[in-house]
Amino acid sequence: MALLPRLRTPMGQVILVGAVCFCCPGMFSALTGMGGGGQVDPHAANRALTALYAAFAIFGLLGGGFNNILGPRITVLVGSVFYALYVASFLRYNHSHDERLVVLAGGLLGFGAGLLWAGQGSILMSYPPERDKGLYISIFWSVFNMGGVVGGLIPFFLNFSRDRSSSHSVNDTTYIAFIVVMLCGSILSLKLVQPDQVAREDGTQVISALHTDVATECWEILKLFRDPRMLAFVPACIASNFFYTYQFNNVNGLLFDVRTRGLNNVVYWSAQMLGSVLAGRLLDKSSPSSRSRAHLGILLVAAASTLIWAAAFVNQTNYSRHRLPHGVPLDFTDGFQFLGPFVLYSCFGLLDAMFQTLCYWVMGEMSGEVQTLSRYGGFYKGLQSAGAAVAWQLDASEMALMPQLCLNWILMSLSFPLLWIMVRDFKDERHHRKEDEEHLFLLDSSSTNSED
């Protein structure tokens, strides 16, 4: 009986939405991370992911409005069911090799993902107390990315006995396992609650959306494109998923055999958990000044980005789409030859989590209001997905690998000075944010009482 009240705390809701993302986007990330959706030929997956992220760009942007109208439980529930449908299309593709269903399922998942991540973003950025935002983000990221770890183990063990020279796609059992886990995530989303049912330990309540409607949401979303801070945020939004295509298809997918790709993903998503904890702790504890913590976080992530992309540049000089360094894909039994690309791929996971933790923390510092943060999250996911759609299409057109790498490096590098500009107006002391939240709560209470 005591479980339900604990689930209605900010930590309970963050862990719960993390568990949903463990089951749905986490498994999706593990499958996508294998390159080609687990298929030898990535063409069908590239087309499906292009459709997915094109739809995601639209519904990710609108997702904050859906969340403000429907609430996080319905928004996340509806969004989650399309993940299992997407994987089921690959199960059918294993036998029919008909791309049409895969592409259609990708487009539908773009709609669903836009809703799910809008609900997730509003919970993650608005529920935590101010002093622990980085901690909550890192906890969510760790739970979510544990899905990638488990999802990497599934194809590793289910395909372990195959000959390393096998050119087969992953087997049906792998896809079925992903589908079952994703359906469990949809069931878990039923335990999410409305923001006004969540109370923090310090006695403050989460401020829920007030009397929002479709026209209001459309207008407020359009206004984001006139906000100088959000315009400065555009390169970071685009960069934050753009690199997945290169990393998944053209590092993990090209350089390693099927069973080793699964093992690599276990470490990739484990590194994400470490990266989110490091970045979250830094952003919470390094200084009492929000601006100082933001500056330190930007400098740290920028330095890590430069080092890791420089190492990737060196690695890329050794191979192309049609010329592998050793003639055949690497296996984890290949010793030193395997070690260098493996470490690089793991560092990609570390950088991804640090960068996205920084982005979520910056957005969370910009407002204390659920409805505003929901729109910020939709803006982030919408532009993120537009960039991903372009990236998957570039790879589908067989763009050379070195230009792909350089484009990723440039986009991420451009993000850091603009993030620096975004945070220049952050208030110096944490108590200002707490005063703002208390003021919003009083306004909300006053509005409610006047209606009564």
C-alpha angles and dihedrals in degrees: 000000000000092000096077096058090049090052089055093060120095090252092049093051093045091051090045095052087044089056091051089051089046089059101039117023089022093059090040090054091050092051094045091045090063089067123248093027088285093310124122092226108054095197097099093044092048091053092046092049091048089055091043096053094040089057091039090055090059100039093037088060091046093039094089089059092049089050093050091052101038102028127236099282097059092036094053094040094053092044095049098058093068094064093070090046090055094053091045088059090059090049088057091043089059086069107025102033087209108147096194097080091045092052092046091049089049091055092048091049089054088061092046095045090052090058097042095050092046090057091044093049095052092050095045097048103036107034102059121086113254096250093056106038093118091048093052092047091051092048091051091046091050094050092044094048092048081073088062090049094051090040089055092051092053097065092035094060097033091053098032096105094055119108109263089232091057114124095196126125119243113289129257093256090063093055092045091053090053091050093052093050092047092053089053088056091056090054092050091055089069088075094063115108137204117275094248089060091060121087126184122228091248090062098254119124130223110258110236128204114281119224095322121175139178096270092048093048093049091050094046092049091051090051090061089071089061094051110102091210093055092046089054087051094059099092091049091050092051095043095049096080101013092090095057092081093056095041098045102037103028104034107026096023097046105033101044138052122245100268093044091052088062091049091048090053091053089060094038093058092039088056088052090059090052093046094051092049092049094047094042094051092048093050092049104039112025098086142355088236117086091206093052092048090049092050092049091048092050092050093049095048092044091054092048090048093052094050096045097045090047089055089048090052090056092047092049092059088069100063149015136197092281101030121062120194094243101023095251133054115277122254126204088247091064094091118203094008088059096042101070099052089039093056091046092052090049090052089054087062092049092051094046093056094045092050096047093043087055091050094050092046092051091050090047091054092054096069143003096210123102097217094049093047090047089058091046089053091049091050090051095047094042095054091037089057094045088057091047091052089055092047094051091047092050089054092046087056087053097244110188113269100234094056088048091054093047092049090053092048093049094048094051093044091052090054097065102063089045091050086052088057091048094058098044091097095050112127116249101231131052095224091071090066091047090052090050091051092048090050091052090048091053090050091050092048091047091051092049093048093049090054091050 
